[in-house]
CSV table of C-alpha atoms in Angstrom, one decimal:
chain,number,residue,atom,x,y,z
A,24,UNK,CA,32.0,-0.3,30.5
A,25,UNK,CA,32.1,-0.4,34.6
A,26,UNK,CA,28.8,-2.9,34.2
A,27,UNK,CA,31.0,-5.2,31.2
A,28,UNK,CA,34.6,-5.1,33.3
A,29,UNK,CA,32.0,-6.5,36.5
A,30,UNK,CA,31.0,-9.2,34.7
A,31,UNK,CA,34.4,-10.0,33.6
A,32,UNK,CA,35.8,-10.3,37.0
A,33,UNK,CA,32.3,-12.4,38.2
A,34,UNK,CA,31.1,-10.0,40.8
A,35,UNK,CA,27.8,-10.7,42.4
A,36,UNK,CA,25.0,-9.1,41.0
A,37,UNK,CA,24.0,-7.1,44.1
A,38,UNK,CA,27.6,-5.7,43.9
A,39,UNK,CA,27.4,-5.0,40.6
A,40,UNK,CA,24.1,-2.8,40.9
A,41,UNK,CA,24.7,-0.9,43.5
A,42,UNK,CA,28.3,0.2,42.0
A,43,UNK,CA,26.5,1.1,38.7
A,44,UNK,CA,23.3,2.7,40.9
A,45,UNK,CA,25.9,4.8,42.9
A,46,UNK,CA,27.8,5.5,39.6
A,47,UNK,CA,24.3,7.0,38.2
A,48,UNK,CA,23.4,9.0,41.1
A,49,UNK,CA,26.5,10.6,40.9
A,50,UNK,CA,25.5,11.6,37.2
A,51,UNK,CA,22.9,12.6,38.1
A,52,UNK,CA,23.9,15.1,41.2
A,53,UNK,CA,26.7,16.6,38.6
A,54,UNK,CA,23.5,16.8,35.9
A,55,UNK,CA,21.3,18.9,38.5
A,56,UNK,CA,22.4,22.4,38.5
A,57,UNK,CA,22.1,22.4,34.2
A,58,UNK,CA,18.3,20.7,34.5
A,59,UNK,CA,15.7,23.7,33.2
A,60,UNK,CA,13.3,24.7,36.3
A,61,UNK,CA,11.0,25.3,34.0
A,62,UNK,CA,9.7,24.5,30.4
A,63,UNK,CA,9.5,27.5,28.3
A,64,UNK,CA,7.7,25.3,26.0
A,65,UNK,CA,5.0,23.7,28.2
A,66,UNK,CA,1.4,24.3,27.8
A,67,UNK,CA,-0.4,24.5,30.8
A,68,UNK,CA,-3.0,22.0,31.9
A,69,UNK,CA,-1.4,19.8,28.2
A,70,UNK,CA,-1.6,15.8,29.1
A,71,UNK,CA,-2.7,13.0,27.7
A,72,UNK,CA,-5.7,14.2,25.1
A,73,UNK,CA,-8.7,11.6,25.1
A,74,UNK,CA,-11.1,14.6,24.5
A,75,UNK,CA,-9.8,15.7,21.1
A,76,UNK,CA,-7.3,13.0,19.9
A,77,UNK,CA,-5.5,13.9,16.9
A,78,UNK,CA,-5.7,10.7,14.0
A,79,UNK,CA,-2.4,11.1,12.8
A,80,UNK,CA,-0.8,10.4,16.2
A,81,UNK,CA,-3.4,7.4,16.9
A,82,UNK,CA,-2.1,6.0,13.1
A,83,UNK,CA,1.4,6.9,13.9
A,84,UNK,CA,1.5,5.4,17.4
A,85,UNK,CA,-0.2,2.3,16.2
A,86,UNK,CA,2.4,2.0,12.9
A,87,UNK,CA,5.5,2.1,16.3
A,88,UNK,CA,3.4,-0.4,17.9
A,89,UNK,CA,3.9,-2.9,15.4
A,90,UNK,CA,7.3,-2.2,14.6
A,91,UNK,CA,8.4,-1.9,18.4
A,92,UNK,CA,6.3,-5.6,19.0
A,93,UNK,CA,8.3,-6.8,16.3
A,94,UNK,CA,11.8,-5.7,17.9
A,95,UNK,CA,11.0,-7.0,21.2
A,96,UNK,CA,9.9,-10.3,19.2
A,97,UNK,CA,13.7,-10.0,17.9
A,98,UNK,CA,15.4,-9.0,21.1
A,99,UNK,CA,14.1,-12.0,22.9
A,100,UNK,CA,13.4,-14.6,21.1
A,101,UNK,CA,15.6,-14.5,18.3
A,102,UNK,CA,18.4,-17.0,20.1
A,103,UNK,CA,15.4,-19.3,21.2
A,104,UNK,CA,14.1,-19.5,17.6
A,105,UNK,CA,17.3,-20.4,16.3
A,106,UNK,CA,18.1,-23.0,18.9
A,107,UNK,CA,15.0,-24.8,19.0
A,108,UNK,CA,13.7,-24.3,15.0
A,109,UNK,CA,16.2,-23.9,13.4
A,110,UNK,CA,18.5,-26.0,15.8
A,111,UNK,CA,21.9,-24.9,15.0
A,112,UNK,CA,25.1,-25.5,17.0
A,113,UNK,CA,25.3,-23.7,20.5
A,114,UNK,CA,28.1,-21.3,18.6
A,115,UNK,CA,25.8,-20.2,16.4
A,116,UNK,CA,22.4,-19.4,18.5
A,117,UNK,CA,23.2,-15.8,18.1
A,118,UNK,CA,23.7,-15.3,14.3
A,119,UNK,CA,20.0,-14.7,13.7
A,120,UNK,CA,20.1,-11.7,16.4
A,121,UNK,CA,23.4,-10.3,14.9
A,122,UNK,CA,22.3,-10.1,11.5
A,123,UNK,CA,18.7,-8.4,12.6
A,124,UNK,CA,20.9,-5.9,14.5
A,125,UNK,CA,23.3,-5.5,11.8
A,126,UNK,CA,20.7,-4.7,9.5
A,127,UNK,CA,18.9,-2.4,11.6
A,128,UNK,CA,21.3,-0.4,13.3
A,129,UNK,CA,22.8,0.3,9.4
A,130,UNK,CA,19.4,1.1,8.5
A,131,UNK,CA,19.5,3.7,10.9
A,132,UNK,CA,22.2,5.3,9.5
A,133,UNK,CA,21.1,5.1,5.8
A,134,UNK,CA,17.4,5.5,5.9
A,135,UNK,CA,17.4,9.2,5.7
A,136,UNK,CA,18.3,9.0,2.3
A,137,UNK,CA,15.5,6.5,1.6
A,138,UNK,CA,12.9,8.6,3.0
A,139,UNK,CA,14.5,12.0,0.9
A,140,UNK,CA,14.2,9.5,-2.2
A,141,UNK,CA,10.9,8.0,-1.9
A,142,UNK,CA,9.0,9.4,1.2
A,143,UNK,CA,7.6,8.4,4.8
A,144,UNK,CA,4.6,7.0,3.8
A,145,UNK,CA,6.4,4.8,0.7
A,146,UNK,CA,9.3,3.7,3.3
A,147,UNK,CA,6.9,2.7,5.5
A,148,UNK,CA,5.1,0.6,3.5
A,149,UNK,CA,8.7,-0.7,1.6
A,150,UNK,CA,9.7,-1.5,6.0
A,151,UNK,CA,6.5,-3.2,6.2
A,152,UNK,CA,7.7,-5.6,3.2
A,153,UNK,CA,10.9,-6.4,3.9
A,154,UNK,CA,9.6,-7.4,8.2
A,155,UNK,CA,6.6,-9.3,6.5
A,156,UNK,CA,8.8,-11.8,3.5
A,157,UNK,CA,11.3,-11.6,5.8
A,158,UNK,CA,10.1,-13.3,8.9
A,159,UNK,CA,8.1,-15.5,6.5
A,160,UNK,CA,11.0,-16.8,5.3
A,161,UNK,CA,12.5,-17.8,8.8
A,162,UNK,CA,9.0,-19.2,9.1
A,163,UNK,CA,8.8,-21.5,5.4
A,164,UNK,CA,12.3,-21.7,5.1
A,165,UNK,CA,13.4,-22.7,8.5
A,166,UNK,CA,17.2,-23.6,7.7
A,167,UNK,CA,20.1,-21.8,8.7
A,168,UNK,CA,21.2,-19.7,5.3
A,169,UNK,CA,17.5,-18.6,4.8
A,170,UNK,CA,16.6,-18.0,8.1
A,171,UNK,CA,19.7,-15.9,8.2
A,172,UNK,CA,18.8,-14.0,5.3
A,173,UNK,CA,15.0,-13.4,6.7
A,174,UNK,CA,16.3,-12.1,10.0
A,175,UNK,CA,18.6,-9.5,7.6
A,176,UNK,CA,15.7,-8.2,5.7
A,177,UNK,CA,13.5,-8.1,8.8
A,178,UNK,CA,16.3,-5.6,10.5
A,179,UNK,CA,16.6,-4.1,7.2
A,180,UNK,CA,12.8,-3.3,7.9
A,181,UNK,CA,11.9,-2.5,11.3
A,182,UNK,CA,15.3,-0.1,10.6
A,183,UNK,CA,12.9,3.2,9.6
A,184,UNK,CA,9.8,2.8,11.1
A,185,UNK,CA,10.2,3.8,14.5
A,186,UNK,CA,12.5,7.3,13.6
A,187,UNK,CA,9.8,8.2,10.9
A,188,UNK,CA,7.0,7.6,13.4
A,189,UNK,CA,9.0,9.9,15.8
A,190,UNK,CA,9.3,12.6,12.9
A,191,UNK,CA,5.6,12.6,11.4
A,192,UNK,CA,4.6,13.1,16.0
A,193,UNK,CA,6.0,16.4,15.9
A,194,UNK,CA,4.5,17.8,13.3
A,195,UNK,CA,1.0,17.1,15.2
A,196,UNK,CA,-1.5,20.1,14.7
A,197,UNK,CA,-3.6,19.5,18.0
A,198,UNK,CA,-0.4,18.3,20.2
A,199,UNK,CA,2.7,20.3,21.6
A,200,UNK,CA,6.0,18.2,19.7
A,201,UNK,CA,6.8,16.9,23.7
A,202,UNK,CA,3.4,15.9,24.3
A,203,UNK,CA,2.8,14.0,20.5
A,204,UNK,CA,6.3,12.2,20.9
A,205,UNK,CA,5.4,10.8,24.9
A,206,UNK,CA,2.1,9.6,23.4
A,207,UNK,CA,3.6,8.1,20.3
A,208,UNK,CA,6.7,7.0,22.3
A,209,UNK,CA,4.2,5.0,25.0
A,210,UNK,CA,2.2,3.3,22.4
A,211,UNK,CA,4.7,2.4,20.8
A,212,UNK,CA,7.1,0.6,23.8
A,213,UNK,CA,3.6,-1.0,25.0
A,214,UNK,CA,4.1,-2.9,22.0
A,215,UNK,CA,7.4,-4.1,23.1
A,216,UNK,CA,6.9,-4.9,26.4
A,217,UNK,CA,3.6,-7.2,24.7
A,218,UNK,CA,5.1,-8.7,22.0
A,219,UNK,CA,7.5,-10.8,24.1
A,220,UNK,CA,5.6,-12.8,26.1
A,221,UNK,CA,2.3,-12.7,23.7
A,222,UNK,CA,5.0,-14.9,21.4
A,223,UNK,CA,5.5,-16.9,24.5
A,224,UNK,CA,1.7,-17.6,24.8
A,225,UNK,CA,1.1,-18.4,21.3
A,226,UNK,CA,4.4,-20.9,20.9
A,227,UNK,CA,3.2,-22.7,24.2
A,228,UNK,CA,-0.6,-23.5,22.4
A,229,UNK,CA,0.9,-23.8,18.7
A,230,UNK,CA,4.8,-23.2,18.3
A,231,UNK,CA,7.5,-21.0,17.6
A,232,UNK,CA,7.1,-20.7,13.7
A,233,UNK,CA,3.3,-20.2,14.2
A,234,UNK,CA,4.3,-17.3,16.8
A,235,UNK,CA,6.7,-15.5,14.3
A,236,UNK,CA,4.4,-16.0,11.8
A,237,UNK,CA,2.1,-13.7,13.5
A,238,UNK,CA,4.6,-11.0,13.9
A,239,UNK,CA,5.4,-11.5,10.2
A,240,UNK,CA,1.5,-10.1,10.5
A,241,UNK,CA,2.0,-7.6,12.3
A,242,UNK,CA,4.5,-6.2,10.3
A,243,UNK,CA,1.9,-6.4,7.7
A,244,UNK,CA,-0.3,-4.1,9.3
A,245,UNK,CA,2.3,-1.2,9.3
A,246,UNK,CA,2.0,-1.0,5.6
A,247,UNK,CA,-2.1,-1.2,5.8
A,248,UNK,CA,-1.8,1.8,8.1
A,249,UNK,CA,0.4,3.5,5.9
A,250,UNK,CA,-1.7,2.9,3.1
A,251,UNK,CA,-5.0,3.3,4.3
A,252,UNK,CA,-4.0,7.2,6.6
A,253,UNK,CA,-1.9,7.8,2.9
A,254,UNK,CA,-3.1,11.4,2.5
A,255,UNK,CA,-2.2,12.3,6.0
A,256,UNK,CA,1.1,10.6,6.3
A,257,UNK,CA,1.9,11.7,3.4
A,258,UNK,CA,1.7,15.5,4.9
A,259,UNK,CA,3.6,14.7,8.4
């Protein structure tokens, strides 16, 4: 709210940061006296296993991978794909990132019930469907009600994926719960951070479509990893 009511009232950005900086440290200073000293649940001499890695969290992290490469796609190039493919009017460069937010911050709130219904490893494949037809249809169907509609089900999608991932780490049988969510939590924001600007690269040899076609992919492969680790999903 401090940061919003700043850029409101136009204040320079080196203003602005150190006013929200301060405004964290002093969180932070009140915070100290409740932190823990100590983990009661660390594991001495636990870290990142390369030794003795566990499968499911390899499968798992790779499955947040795809779905976190395919929200950072979202995040930022959403705007760009609707201005320059789809090329509606300036008001209306936004509507593709609303509705893929909509959709996925509702899904967020409904997928439990999903998952009770179905299962992790079904929803993940049923996630994996709706990003995949959905970006395709933003990609065949470039026009402003379809890609509208693609964006919808690929928020629909990417909705589940990530809080199911987090659930089937901590039931890891070789890592601690903290240690199987960092490693499941890194893999999967490396994805993120590479999805935008690998779209970039791929739009500046072929174009946009051809880039969000190839997150439509990876989509994809979230349901072949569901399918093909089924018996060990299907137990996390």
């Amino acid at each position: 709210l401090i940061g919003v009511g700043m850029m409101n009232y136009a204040v320079i950005p080196f203003e602005h940061f150190l006013v929200v900086s301060s405004v964290l440290m002093l969180v932070i200073l009140a915070a100290f006296p409740f932190i823990l000293r100590k983990d009661p649940g660390r594991v001495e001499g636990a870290g990142f296993v390369i030794k003795k890695p566990d499968a499911l969290i390899w499968r798992v992290g790779l499955i947040a991978f795809c779905s976190m490469m395919c929200e950072g796609c979202m995040f930022d190039w959403s705007g760009i794909y609707f201005q320059k493919v789809i090329q509606t009017s300036e008001g209306l460069v936004a509507a593709g990132y609303v509705a893929f937010m909509t959709t996925m911050a509702l899904g967020r709130f409904i997928s439990d019930y999903f998952i009770n219904k179905i299962g992790k490893q079904k929803m993940l494949v049923l996630s994996s469907a709706l990003i995949f037809s959905g970006l395709m249809i933003a990609v065949l169907l470039p026009y402003f009600q379809t890609a509208l509609f693609g964006f919808f089900l690929a928020g629909a999608g990417v909705s589940s994926v990530i809080p199911i991932s987090y659930s089937m780490a901590g039931r890891s049988k070789l890592l601690t719960p903290g240690i199987a969510l960092a490693l499941v939590g890194t893999i999967g924001y490396t994805g993120f951070l590479l999805g935008p600007p690998i779209i970039g690269f791929l739009a500046e040899i072929f174009n946009l479509r051809a880039s969000f076609a190839f997150i439509a992919i990876i989509g994809a492969v979230i349901g072949f990893l569901a399918t093909e680790g089924k018996e060990k999903l299907q137990h996390a």
